[in-house]
């Protein structure tokens, strides 16, 4: 994990190639580690998240989004999402991108810029 500081905004950038979120418990553990580092925003790559997250009927995405909102953690997920052939997932991504709690962006630079624009929970 590295921390990107910009104008009183701190974003934890999660590194690594392996899947680190397999379920809601993993998402909460990661969130607590990020908060321990003093961040309330984080950036992940979609490859670091279980495929179940992107299958909305599994409920994983909704549950993680709700937990992160409840615990005041903003997150941006970076990756290519157009290959998913799911109207419900595409709608979920669209709706998330209308707010500032969970964002889906195509590049790390775009995700960092969006996260830094989000007001801190503090």
Tab-separated table of C-alpha atoms in Angstrom:
chain	number	residue	atom	x	y	z
A	1	UNK	CA	0.000	0.000	0.000
A	2	UNK	CA	1.219	3.477	-0.856
A	3	UNK	CA	-0.398	6.735	0.153
A	4	UNK	CA	-0.993	9.557	-2.310
A	5	UNK	CA	-1.361	12.958	-0.587
A	6	UNK	CA	-2.778	15.971	-2.376
A	7	UNK	CA	-4.372	19.085	-0.883
A	8	UNK	CA	-5.395	17.543	2.455
A	9	UNK	CA	-6.647	14.393	0.682
A	10	UNK	CA	-5.015	11.020	1.304
A	11	UNK	CA	-5.674	8.025	-0.893
A	12	UNK	CA	-4.362	4.544	-0.189
A	13	UNK	CA	-3.275	2.869	-3.413
A	14	UNK	CA	-3.474	-0.883	-2.978
A	15	UNK	CA	-0.736	-2.721	-4.840
A	16	UNK	CA	-0.276	-6.349	-5.734
A	17	UNK	CA	-1.326	-8.721	-8.441
A	18	UNK	CA	-3.368	-11.215	-6.451
A	19	UNK	CA	-7.028	-11.098	-5.473
A	20	UNK	CA	-7.211	-9.458	-2.062
A	21	UNK	CA	-10.982	-9.143	-1.774
A	22	UNK	CA	-12.627	-12.548	-1.986
A	23	UNK	CA	-15.598	-11.675	0.222
A	24	UNK	CA	-17.071	-8.989	2.458
A	25	UNK	CA	-14.784	-9.907	5.366
A	26	UNK	CA	-11.712	-9.339	3.191
A	27	UNK	CA	-13.128	-5.971	2.122
A	28	UNK	CA	-13.651	-4.960	5.754
A	29	UNK	CA	-10.152	-6.128	6.754
A	30	UNK	CA	-8.637	-4.113	3.909
A	31	UNK	CA	-10.701	-1.079	4.861
A	32	UNK	CA	-9.516	-1.255	8.468
A	33	UNK	CA	-5.880	-1.480	7.327
A	34	UNK	CA	-6.392	1.555	5.104
A	35	UNK	CA	-8.055	3.508	7.916
A	36	UNK	CA	-5.182	2.535	10.237
A	37	UNK	CA	-2.871	4.285	7.756
A	38	UNK	CA	-4.972	7.448	8.144
A	39	UNK	CA	-6.830	7.237	4.837
A	40	UNK	CA	-10.557	7.315	4.144
A	41	UNK	CA	-10.162	6.782	0.394
A	42	UNK	CA	-8.630	3.897	-1.509
A	43	UNK	CA	-7.839	2.830	-5.030
A	44	UNK	CA	-8.014	-0.803	-6.155
A	45	UNK	CA	-7.656	-2.543	-9.496
A	46	UNK	CA	-10.531	-4.749	-10.575
A	47	UNK	CA	-8.134	-7.707	-10.785
A	48	UNK	CA	-7.716	-7.488	-7.011
A	49	UNK	CA	-11.410	-8.216	-6.470
A	50	UNK	CA	-13.182	-11.549	-6.806
A	51	UNK	CA	-15.242	-12.059	-9.958
A	52	UNK	CA	-18.262	-12.578	-7.679
A	53	UNK	CA	-18.214	-8.830	-7.035
A	54	UNK	CA	-19.049	-8.213	-10.694
A	55	UNK	CA	-21.879	-10.776	-10.662
A	56	UNK	CA	-24.463	-8.589	-8.946
A	57	UNK	CA	-26.822	-11.427	-8.086
A	58	UNK	CA	-24.133	-12.719	-5.691
A	59	UNK	CA	-24.770	-9.646	-3.519
A	60	UNK	CA	-21.058	-9.092	-2.870
A	61	UNK	CA	-20.853	-5.690	-4.593
A	62	UNK	CA	-23.918	-4.320	-2.861
A	63	UNK	CA	-22.823	-5.525	0.541
A	64	UNK	CA	-19.307	-4.129	0.155
A	65	UNK	CA	-20.655	-0.803	-1.129
A	66	UNK	CA	-22.985	-0.578	1.866
A	67	UNK	CA	-20.251	-1.451	4.382
A	68	UNK	CA	-17.823	1.060	2.887
A	69	UNK	CA	-20.488	3.770	2.968
A	70	UNK	CA	-21.444	2.941	6.552
A	71	UNK	CA	-17.801	3.050	7.636
A	72	UNK	CA	-17.082	6.166	5.552
A	73	UNK	CA	-14.606	4.708	3.067
A	74	UNK	CA	-14.555	6.009	-0.481
A	75	UNK	CA	-13.162	3.627	-3.088
A	76	UNK	CA	-12.272	3.789	-6.758
A	77	UNK	CA	-11.955	0.590	-8.744
A	78	UNK	CA	-9.749	0.833	-11.814
A	79	UNK	CA	-10.171	-1.364	-14.838
A	80	UNK	CA	-11.925	-2.073	-18.068
A	81	UNK	CA	-15.609	-2.706	-17.420
A	82	UNK	CA	-17.123	-2.534	-20.919
A	83	UNK	CA	-16.500	-6.236	-21.522
A	84	UNK	CA	-19.132	-7.212	-18.954
A	85	UNK	CA	-22.332	-8.208	-20.697
A	86	UNK	CA	-24.615	-7.348	-17.799
A	87	UNK	CA	-27.123	-4.534	-17.948
A	88	UNK	CA	-27.525	-4.615	-14.175
A	89	UNK	CA	-23.754	-4.310	-13.634
A	90	UNK	CA	-23.497	-1.517	-16.181
A	91	UNK	CA	-26.394	0.271	-14.424
A	92	UNK	CA	-24.697	-0.251	-11.031
A	93	UNK	CA	-21.436	1.216	-12.344
A	94	UNK	CA	-23.279	4.150	-13.898
A	95	UNK	CA	-25.165	4.904	-10.669
A	96	UNK	CA	-22.012	4.619	-8.556
A	97	UNK	CA	-20.210	7.045	-10.849
A	98	UNK	CA	-22.975	9.606	-10.332
A	99	UNK	CA	-21.959	9.845	-6.670
A	100	UNK	CA	-18.653	9.859	-4.840
A	101	UNK	CA	-18.719	6.793	-2.574
A	102	UNK	CA	-17.717	4.017	-5.007
A	103	UNK	CA	-16.262	4.941	-8.375
A	104	UNK	CA	-15.347	2.875	-11.412
A	105	UNK	CA	-12.623	4.431	-13.573
A	106	UNK	CA	-10.548	3.233	-16.501
A	107	UNK	CA	-7.166	4.594	-15.377
A	108	UNK	CA	-5.363	5.075	-12.086
A	109	UNK	CA	-4.794	8.762	-12.868
A	110	UNK	CA	-8.511	9.280	-13.470
A	111	UNK	CA	-9.371	7.420	-10.263
A	112	UNK	CA	-6.866	9.402	-8.162
A	113	UNK	CA	-8.119	12.698	-9.549
A	114	UNK	CA	-11.733	11.757	-8.781
A	115	UNK	CA	-10.912	10.556	-5.274
A	116	UNK	CA	-8.926	13.683	-4.464
A	117	UNK	CA	-11.918	15.788	-5.536
A	118	UNK	CA	-14.183	13.949	-3.078
A	119	UNK	CA	-14.629	15.700	0.211
A	120	UNK	CA	-13.166	13.904	3.169
A	121	UNK	CA	-15.558	12.318	5.650
A	122	UNK	CA	-13.757	14.144	8.436
